[in-house]
Every structure is written in C-alpha cells, then in structure tokens.
Amino acid sequence: MKTLTQLNWHQLTCKQVAEVLESDLLDGLAVAEVEARMRQFGPNQITAQKRRGEWVRFLLQFHQALIYILLASTVVSAAMGKWVDASVIFAVVFINAVVGYLQEAKAEKAIDALAKMIVTEATVRRGGEKLRVASAQLVPGDVVLLQSGDRVPADLRLLQQRNLQVEEAALTGESAPAVKQTEPLPVETILADRTNLAFTGTLVSTGQGEGVVFATGDRTEMGRIAAMMGVEEDFQTPFTRKIAQFSRLLLYVILALAGLIFVSGILRGTPWPEMFMAAIALAVGAIPEGLPAVVTVTLAVGVARMARRQTIIRKLPAVETLGSTTVICSDKTGTLTQNQMTVQEIVAGGRLYHVTGSGYEASGKIHFEQAPVVVGENVALIETLGAGLLCNDSRLVPNDAGHTTVQGDPTEAALIVAAQKAGLSEPEMSGRMPRIETIPFASEYRYMATLHGADGAPKTIYVKGAVEVLLEKCAHALDEAGQLVPLDKARVLLSAEEMAARGLRVLAFSRREMPSAHSGLEHDQVASGLTFLGLQGKLDPPRPEVIEAVAKCRAAGIEVKMITGDHVLTAKAIAAQIGLGNGADTVALTGSELEALDGEQLGDAADRAAVFARVAPEQKLRLVMALQARGHVVAMTGDGVNDAPALKRADIGVAMGITGTDVTKEAADMILTDDNFASIEAAVEEGRGVFDNLTKFILWILPTNAGVALILLVASLSGITLPMVPTQLLWLNLVTALFLGLTLVFEPKEGDIMLRPPRDPQKPLLTRALLMRTALVTLISLAGAFGLFAWEHGIEGRNVDEARTAVVNVVVMIQTFYLLNCRSRTRSMFSIGLFSNPWLIVGIAATWLAQLAFTYLPIFNRLFHTDPVRGEAWLYIVATGVFTFSVVELEKRVRGRTTAAWVEAPS
C-alpha cells in the first residue's frame, strides 16, 4: 500500500482512492486484512502524551535560584549546630513548596478529551456484511456507513451520499452544516471547503452517506490538532515573567552583597563562621519569602471574584494575564454570535422586508420601512414564508431547560421561525397541505422540492435553493396581490447580491401548481415553468450584549479581532454590527491570503486586520504567535476543537462553557459559564484589579527587603554588631507579608481602572518614580533602624537582644504606615478612606498582636532571641512610622502636581 500521510484525498476520484487503499468499495475489507492493518496502523485512538509525575512536580517547586540560597543557608546553619535557625528557614521553604504544588494548574487533559470524542461505534461493511464495531477498531480501507445523528468515527473520503450534511463548526468554524458531495476537488481547496471528506468527531445532521477510511487516530485532522497541542509548551504570563526577571536580578544582588560581606569580614580578621552567619542573615533578609504565598492568595481572590461574574479560572496566573491583555482574538460562531441562524431580510412582491428578533424563539416582527406589516396583505410574502415552512425537514423542539432546540439543519430552522413570526403554523399548514413526495437537497442540483396537497385537491410543488439555479427554472413571478407578473431576473439577482454583501446567506423560493390527480415528483417537473416567490436572507446574529462589550474593550485600549472559519462577507457583516474595525474600511483577510504571508508580512497583517476569515486551525495558531512576536499579550476565545491549539498557545485561552467542546475547555485557562463575550470585559476589569493590587504589594514589600539588606550590609562593612539575626528576619518577612501585605489583596478596584490603556508588556513592574519612592522608604528604614539600635545598645546600654527586638519593631512600624501609603500609587490614602478595606484594620491589629507576643512572651524570646522592649523605645518606634507616612504622602502630592503641570504645559 502506498504511503497515506501526504496524499491529497479530496483531489482523488473514488476509484483512485480504492486503488491507493487497496479496498473493495462494495464488500469492504476481509477480516484477515483488518487484523493485518490493525497491526500496521494501530487502533483508531489519539496517543496520550506523557506527563510529569506527582513527585517530580513537587520537587520542581524547589527549582528556583532564590530557594537554592535558602536551602544552602539551612544546610550550613545545621552544620554549625544552629538547629533552630536551620529548622525555621527550612520550614518556610517547605511551606512555600507545598503551596506552589497545590496551586499549580497544569491541567493537561485536552488530549484525553480528544480521545474521548472518538470513542464511538461505527457501522462498517466487512466481507460483504454490515457490522457495528467500536471506532477504535477501524483501519484505513474500511467502508463506513453514515446516517443522521452519527458521529463520524474516522477521516473518510465519501463514496456515496444522499442529502448528507455534517456539522463541522467545532473543526472548521463554519456555522452552517457542510453540504457533502462525492466529486474530486482541486488540490488547493482549503479544509472547510473539502466537501467530499468527512472528519473525525464531526456530527451528521441530515441524510445518509458512505465513505472509506483514509486516516485513523493521530493521522486524522483531530489527531493533528492533538499533536499541535502536545508540542505547545505552557508559556509564562507577563507577571510571572517579570517576577522571574526580578528574582534573577535579586539573586545576583544578594550573592554579590553576601560575598562582599563575607570577604570584607575575613579581611578584617573576623572568624569565618561569624561572617558566614552574617551573609546568611543578609540572604534571608533580602529574599521575600512571603511573596509566593501572597501572589497565590491574590490570584485566588481574583478567581473567587471572577466566579461571581460567570467566569471560571482554571489556571491562577490567567487572572493577572487577562488584566494585561492588549489583543483579544475571538472566534465568531457561538462566541460573538448566537450560533442560531436567523432570517433577517425577505424580498417578496418587489419589496424588502426586515425581520426582528434573533435565535429560535418566535419573538419578533416583520417590518417594511421600519413599520410592522400585516403579512396577509402581501400574497408573495406569505407564500415565500409558507414555502420555507413546508419545504423543510427540520423541527423545533423544547429542551429540558425550556429553550427551543433544533432537530435537523439550523438553516431550515431559521425558515420555520420566520414563518412563525408571521403567524404561520406548521401543523396547520401541513394538515391543510400534507406532504406527498420530496426531492431532497443535493449538491449537484442545489435545490430541494416538496409536493403538497390533500386528496382530490390541486397539488403544489414548493422549491427552495440557490438563487441563480431557481431563477433559470422560473417563468414568472408572484406580486403582492397574488397575480403572476413578468420575472425581472436582473432585479432579483441585484437584490440577492446586495443581501450577500451584507453577509446574509440567501435562499430563493418558488412554486408550481399541479392538477389534483398528480401524485409523483421528479426533477423534470421542476426544471421549468416555476413561479418565483421571493428571497430569504439568513445570518447567525451577534449577541446583543457583545456590542457594548466590544466598545468597552476598545475604550480600555484592547483590540478585538475576529478569527473565524466562516466566509469573509459574513464575518465582515458581523464585525460591522458589533463595532469591530473601522466600518466600511475594516481590513479583512482570508486564510488563503494569510498562507502567502510569513515573517514581517504576517506580523503586519495580524496588527492591521480586524477580521480573519476562512482560517484553518494552524493559521489561528500562527496569528496568535505573530501577535505575540509583536509584543502583544494575546487572549484567544473560542468554543470549537479547531480553537484548542491557539487557545493553548495564547497568553490566556478563554473557552465557552455551554457550547464549548471538552477539548477547548481543557486547553483553556479560563471558561465563561454563560458563553457571553460580555463577561470578558468584566474579567478584564477584575484582572486589572488583581494586577494593580499585586503591583501595590511589590511596591510595599521592596523597601522592607531592601532596607533590611542595607541595614545588614552597612553593619557588616562597618564591623559593628548585626542589628538583626536570621530567625528574626524570617519572622519579620513572613508575618508582615501575610498580615500586612496580604490586606492589599482585598483593596477595592480604583474608579479609573477601565479607562487606563493596557499595561505595556515590556514595561517594568515598577516605574522610575516608584523605584525612587522605594529608595526613599529604604533610606528611612536604614536611618530609623540604625538610630534606634545605636540609642538602645550604645547609649542606653541595653543588651543586644533587646536592641535587636526594638529594631525589628521599628521596621514593622515603618511597614505598617507605609502600607497605608501603598493603597494607591498616586492618590492620597485619605481620598480612599481608611475603612474602605476592612481587612486592612484586621491585618494591622493581627500584626501588632503578633509583634507584642514576639516581644514579650518567653517562648518567642527563646525561639527568636528577643527581649522585652522598654516604653521609651516605643515612642521612637511610633514616631518613625508617622514620619514615613507623612513623607510619602508629601511625595505623592508633589509628584502629582509636577506631572499635572508637565501635562498641561504648552508644547
């Protein structure tokens, strides 16, 4: 057998396919041949990807440079007999590792979901017999029989079909079922237009068919998507990238300072164990041990807030990433639109009517020139709607939730709803004009016809189909008074072209009166002599709330781009309705045009265009990558299997919870439970709030660690006693981060958060102005700590443990008052209100209860080498905190006035 992987199956004839696959298309494969091919090709299943074991995932939590420093400090402290210090340091590291392990959200289940989609049964012909077998047992060359309701079990080249239509939206993005045929197609035909193929996991909506298997398992289109997902790595979010950069910088600084302290002490003749403990003290003091826990809790609080706004977060960093998003790439079908075909325009009796309402609910009216019409006054209109109702194989049925669902073709369902809006009833019309015979839709004829009439009464043939096909069969037209008039084909074609230009899918309707004795229906009876009734134009309408959501995203500086497998005219029409792009000047590109672009050209196109139509799955992936290469933070929304690789590659993947496939949900970082694009705007707001609060926490914690490091550095280089020891530093870092810093997590969002532009992904965590503020508070900490230590230990003659305890308390007091400053980066704390965040009061109270225990309880005195502090020292401690708060508030006011003056100054 020839190699199967590189063949263009849609280009081959049925005979050529049989020769390549060495298959008997009439009797199917022999049982012995099936067994041989099963050994050669393997089962029809997608290969599961290997994943990291639980222990490996846990141990990787320790694989961080800063953690290595703490682990080394633990080992050295233990070797020197300082077991309490070693135990405290290791306990902190271990707790952080456990938190990281529990919160890690890898969720690599997408490939399992893909495999589940093809665990079905199939009807095959083997050895001349018709059998039902598990889809996993299919092999290339098997002849498979399809009927309405079947899930396609493998990739098939169709051999025969009768009115076969397959729902492929999950794979191609095409909202309407694909009408299948069996003739060869040009080699350049894109995936969505390969109508002689049926693909794994898609669903047969109507008709019957027969095809031969040419690809199974990993070699199917769905298998290729699984492979793309398997090789795509989990990329870091903007915040985790910045934290990683900050950690690397901090590592180099800590190692350099620790080395400087150690070498300088040795050169002065200080014993090396003493200097090594000084170096460890600096490392422990400079490393923000509480940062991972606070980041995790901050993101978890964001998750809870988003859940209340119809959003499920599957991966914690997605909370922050969405707030930094600069581009949202959205699938059209089911995301921006309702995935419910709706008749929007009707041309009948020479008039253009508009239909209100959307979806499958019959709430809406038919309007002419913005005024409701009495449908019965236009005979051509009522006949056009009646033809759509009777020449129809679909049904509308209520589901358990009380909503209307479709059995059959969604396009036909739209015709039923349009007729219901005019007051027509299918049971009543079918009872009066029962169906006698049908010519089902076939791609070679491009029309459907039905014969209706009661016994002994005149019969009527109704025909619906492609406009240009039916016009050739019509001899005249019906006017609004019900009279036959000459048919103006040019005018009808112009109306159809104008409707198509508005993105509508247009069907024509006609009829032919037959004598009462007539009973059969053949193609030659509808070949000529028909009466043209009218046109109906359908569209999958946008969700009503999407228009406002898109406008809010654009106001927040976020670009929204539509990436769809649908036709370009339809995509542009939807884009215009929801406010994407620049109206008539909106740039739209097709998959064929994208295929010819690469490198800079693709990047330019990705930046410039707002609509991408007829796009294949790998092209969606390329577009996301091109935008990321341009420095964008990309969110990709979608609901179909075809979206999964791009969702996985994007900075944040957003899946639809109701219409989304399992594959898409498992690949996504975030799921919208109401399938509402508008929920994305709410998620962006929450994400920005999370990032804002995380930045405030970083701004708050930096002076603490920098101040402590500077205190130890100056003490070591000066050869004086260390003002703090490692265990005290761990206490200071953890207690204040969790009790004080954590309260910033619960800060309410500032009022202008959705009026700010997206944060530049290349912009550092802290601006120059904020770094200067950090330096200011660091110097205050240095001066306050050294001043108090010198006063208590040097002048007042207090023992070193009491002086060190006072230093820890003054640093905590500075942090407490600086926390109030950090509630807003630009506004005064008084404009926010002290009680707008009640957790702040709780956190400050808890911190100082802990500090009193740290200072006065004997067990804490033994563990942390502390002694009770006298009352006079507390006056100095509180005054230093108030001074810090006042200086920072003054700096905010001066900087705000300077910035305002600069902005308002004439150029």
mmCIF file of N, CA and C in Angstrom, residues 23-35 37-38 44 122-145 213 216:
data_model
loop_
_atom_site.group_PDB
_atom_site.id
_atom_site.type_symbol
_atom_site.label_atom_id
_atom_site.label_comp_id
_atom_site.label_asym_id
_atom_site.label_seq_id
_atom_site.Cartn_x
_atom_site.Cartn_y
_atom_site.Cartn_z
ATOM 1 N N SER A 23 -8.769 -1.383 -1.322
ATOM 2 C CA SER A 23 -10.008 -1.731 -0.634
ATOM 3 C C SER A 23 -11.099 -2.046 -1.645
ATOM 4 N N ASP A 24 -11.961 -2.977 -1.290
ATOM 5 C CA ASP A 24 -13.136 -3.319 -2.090
ATOM 6 C C ASP A 24 -14.278 -2.433 -1.610
ATOM 7 N N LEU A 25 -14.668 -1.459 -2.438
ATOM 8 C CA LEU A 25 -15.664 -0.489 -2.000
ATOM 9 C C LEU A 25 -17.061 -1.083 -1.901
ATOM 10 N N LEU A 26 -17.307 -2.220 -2.508
ATOM 11 C CA LEU A 26 -18.621 -2.865 -2.439
ATOM 12 C C LEU A 26 -18.742 -3.773 -1.221
ATOM 13 N N ASP A 27 -17.734 -4.628 -1.001
ATOM 14 C CA ASP A 27 -17.801 -5.601 0.091
ATOM 15 C C ASP A 27 -16.992 -5.194 1.314
ATOM 16 N N GLY A 28 -16.102 -4.202 1.170
ATOM 17 C CA GLY A 28 -15.253 -3.817 2.290
ATOM 18 C C GLY A 28 -14.061 -4.734 2.444
ATOM 19 N N LEU A 29 -13.329 -4.549 3.526
ATOM 20 C CA LEU A 29 -12.135 -5.352 3.779
ATOM 21 C C LEU A 29 -12.498 -6.719 4.351
ATOM 22 N N ALA A 30 -11.661 -7.697 4.061
ATOM 23 C CA ALA A 30 -11.801 -9.013 4.670
ATOM 24 C C ALA A 30 -11.318 -8.946 6.114
ATOM 25 N N VAL A 31 -11.810 -9.837 6.963
ATOM 26 C CA VAL A 31 -11.464 -9.827 8.382
ATOM 27 C C VAL A 31 -9.958 -9.981 8.580
ATOM 28 N N ALA A 32 -9.316 -10.858 7.807
ATOM 29 C CA ALA A 32 -7.876 -11.061 7.938
ATOM 30 C C ALA A 32 -7.109 -9.793 7.572
ATOM 31 N N GLU A 33 -7.593 -9.075 6.567
ATOM 32 C CA GLU A 33 -6.929 -7.838 6.156
ATOM 33 C C GLU A 33 -7.077 -6.765 7.233
ATOM 34 N N VAL A 34 -8.240 -6.720 7.910
ATOM 35 C CA VAL A 34 -8.442 -5.765 9.003
ATOM 36 C C VAL A 34 -7.422 -6.012 10.106
ATOM 37 N N GLU A 35 -7.216 -7.279 10.456
ATOM 38 C CA GLU A 35 -6.260 -7.615 11.514
ATOM 39 C C GLU A 35 -4.846 -7.216 11.119
ATOM 40 N N ARG A 37 -3.959 -4.811 9.025
ATOM 41 C CA ARG A 37 -3.850 -3.357 9.029
ATOM 42 C C ARG A 37 -3.875 -2.786 10.445
ATOM 43 N N MET A 38 -4.568 -3.468 11.358
ATOM 44 C CA MET A 38 -4.558 -3.030 12.748
ATOM 45 C C MET A 38 -3.145 -3.137 13.311
ATOM 46 N N ASN A 44 -7.613 3.078 16.264
ATOM 47 C CA ASN A 44 -8.081 4.413 15.896
ATOM 48 C C ASN A 44 -8.261 5.241 17.169
ATOM 49 N N ALA A 122 -19.251 2.433 15.097
ATOM 50 C CA ALA A 122 -19.411 2.753 13.682
ATOM 51 C C ALA A 122 -20.032 1.569 12.964
ATOM 52 N N THR A 123 -20.784 1.893 11.911
ATOM 53 C CA THR A 123 -21.336 0.845 11.048
ATOM 54 C C THR A 123 -20.395 0.667 9.860
ATOM 55 N N VAL A 124 -19.879 -0.556 9.661
ATOM 56 C CA VAL A 124 -18.916 -0.820 8.590
ATOM 57 C C VAL A 124 -19.404 -1.992 7.742
ATOM 58 N N ARG A 125 -18.851 -2.037 6.538
ATOM 59 C CA ARG A 125 -19.095 -3.194 5.672
ATOM 60 C C ARG A 125 -17.783 -3.958 5.547
ATOM 61 N N ARG A 126 -17.772 -5.178 6.068
ATOM 62 C CA ARG A 126 -16.590 -6.024 6.019
ATOM 63 C C ARG A 126 -16.967 -7.406 5.490
ATOM 64 N N GLY A 127 -16.231 -7.825 4.487
ATOM 65 C CA GLY A 127 -16.510 -9.139 3.908
ATOM 66 C C GLY A 127 -17.916 -9.261 3.371
ATOM 67 N N GLY A 128 -18.481 -8.130 2.924
ATOM 68 C CA GLY A 128 -19.822 -8.145 2.356
ATOM 69 C C GLY A 128 -20.927 -8.063 3.385
ATOM 70 N N GLU A 129 -20.586 -8.009 4.696
ATOM 71 C CA GLU A 129 -21.591 -7.941 5.744
ATOM 72 C C GLU A 129 -21.539 -6.574 6.445
ATOM 73 N N LYS A 130 -22.712 -6.122 6.900
ATOM 74 C CA LYS A 130 -22.795 -4.870 7.630
ATOM 75 C C LYS A 130 -22.646 -5.165 9.123
ATOM 76 N N LEU A 131 -21.663 -4.484 9.780
ATOM 77 C CA LEU A 131 -21.351 -4.755 11.175
ATOM 78 C C LEU A 131 -21.292 -3.454 11.973
ATOM 79 N N ARG A 132 -21.534 -3.564 13.316
ATOM 80 C CA ARG A 132 -21.303 -2.450 14.229
ATOM 81 C C ARG A 132 -20.043 -2.764 15.026
ATOM 82 N N VAL A 133 -19.053 -1.879 14.947
ATOM 83 C CA VAL A 133 -17.798 -2.097 15.651
ATOM 84 C C VAL A 133 -17.412 -0.829 16.402
ATOM 85 N N ALA A 134 -16.550 -0.970 17.403
ATOM 86 C CA ALA A 134 -16.023 0.199 18.112
ATOM 87 C C ALA A 134 -15.157 0.999 17.147
ATOM 88 N N SER A 135 -15.245 2.321 17.243
ATOM 89 C CA SER A 135 -14.482 3.157 16.315
ATOM 90 C C SER A 135 -12.986 2.921 16.453
ATOM 91 N N ALA A 136 -12.536 2.487 17.623
ATOM 92 C CA ALA A 136 -11.104 2.218 17.817
ATOM 93 C C ALA A 136 -10.618 1.074 16.934
ATOM 94 N N GLN A 137 -11.546 0.240 16.434
ATOM 95 C CA GLN A 137 -11.171 -0.921 15.618
ATOM 96 C C GLN A 137 -11.140 -0.612 14.126
ATOM 97 N N LEU A 138 -11.413 0.648 13.748
ATOM 98 C CA LEU A 138 -11.390 0.995 12.333
ATOM 99 C C LEU A 138 -9.951 1.090 11.831
ATOM 100 N N VAL A 139 -9.761 0.736 10.552
ATOM 101 C CA VAL A 139 -8.444 0.820 9.915
ATOM 102 C C VAL A 139 -8.611 1.483 8.555
ATOM 103 N N PRO A 140 -7.534 2.059 7.992
ATOM 104 C CA PRO A 140 -7.619 2.601 6.630
ATOM 105 C C PRO A 140 -8.098 1.543 5.642
ATOM 106 N N GLY A 141 -9.070 1.922 4.804
ATOM 107 C CA GLY A 141 -9.645 0.985 3.851
ATOM 108 C C GLY A 141 -11.002 0.468 4.256
ATOM 109 N N ASP A 142 -11.382 0.637 5.542
ATOM 110 C CA ASP A 142 -12.715 0.240 5.988
ATOM 111 C C ASP A 142 -13.772 1.097 5.300
ATOM 112 N N VAL A 143 -14.884 0.479 4.902
ATOM 113 C CA VAL A 143 -16.012 1.207 4.326
ATOM 114 C C VAL A 143 -17.023 1.466 5.440
ATOM 115 N N VAL A 144 -17.296 2.754 5.718
ATOM 116 C CA VAL A 144 -18.144 3.162 6.832
ATOM 117 C C VAL A 144 -19.450 3.736 6.298
ATOM 118 N N LEU A 145 -20.568 3.374 6.935
ATOM 119 C CA LEU A 145 -21.882 3.886 6.566
ATOM 120 C C LEU A 145 -22.318 4.928 7.587
ATOM 121 N N VAL A 213 -12.375 4.857 4.944
ATOM 122 C CA VAL A 213 -11.437 5.431 5.912
ATOM 123 C C VAL A 213 -10.073 5.617 5.260
ATOM 124 N N THR A 216 -6.732 7.361 10.497
ATOM 125 C CA THR A 216 -7.221 7.000 11.826
ATOM 126 C C THR A 216 -6.299 7.574 12.894
#
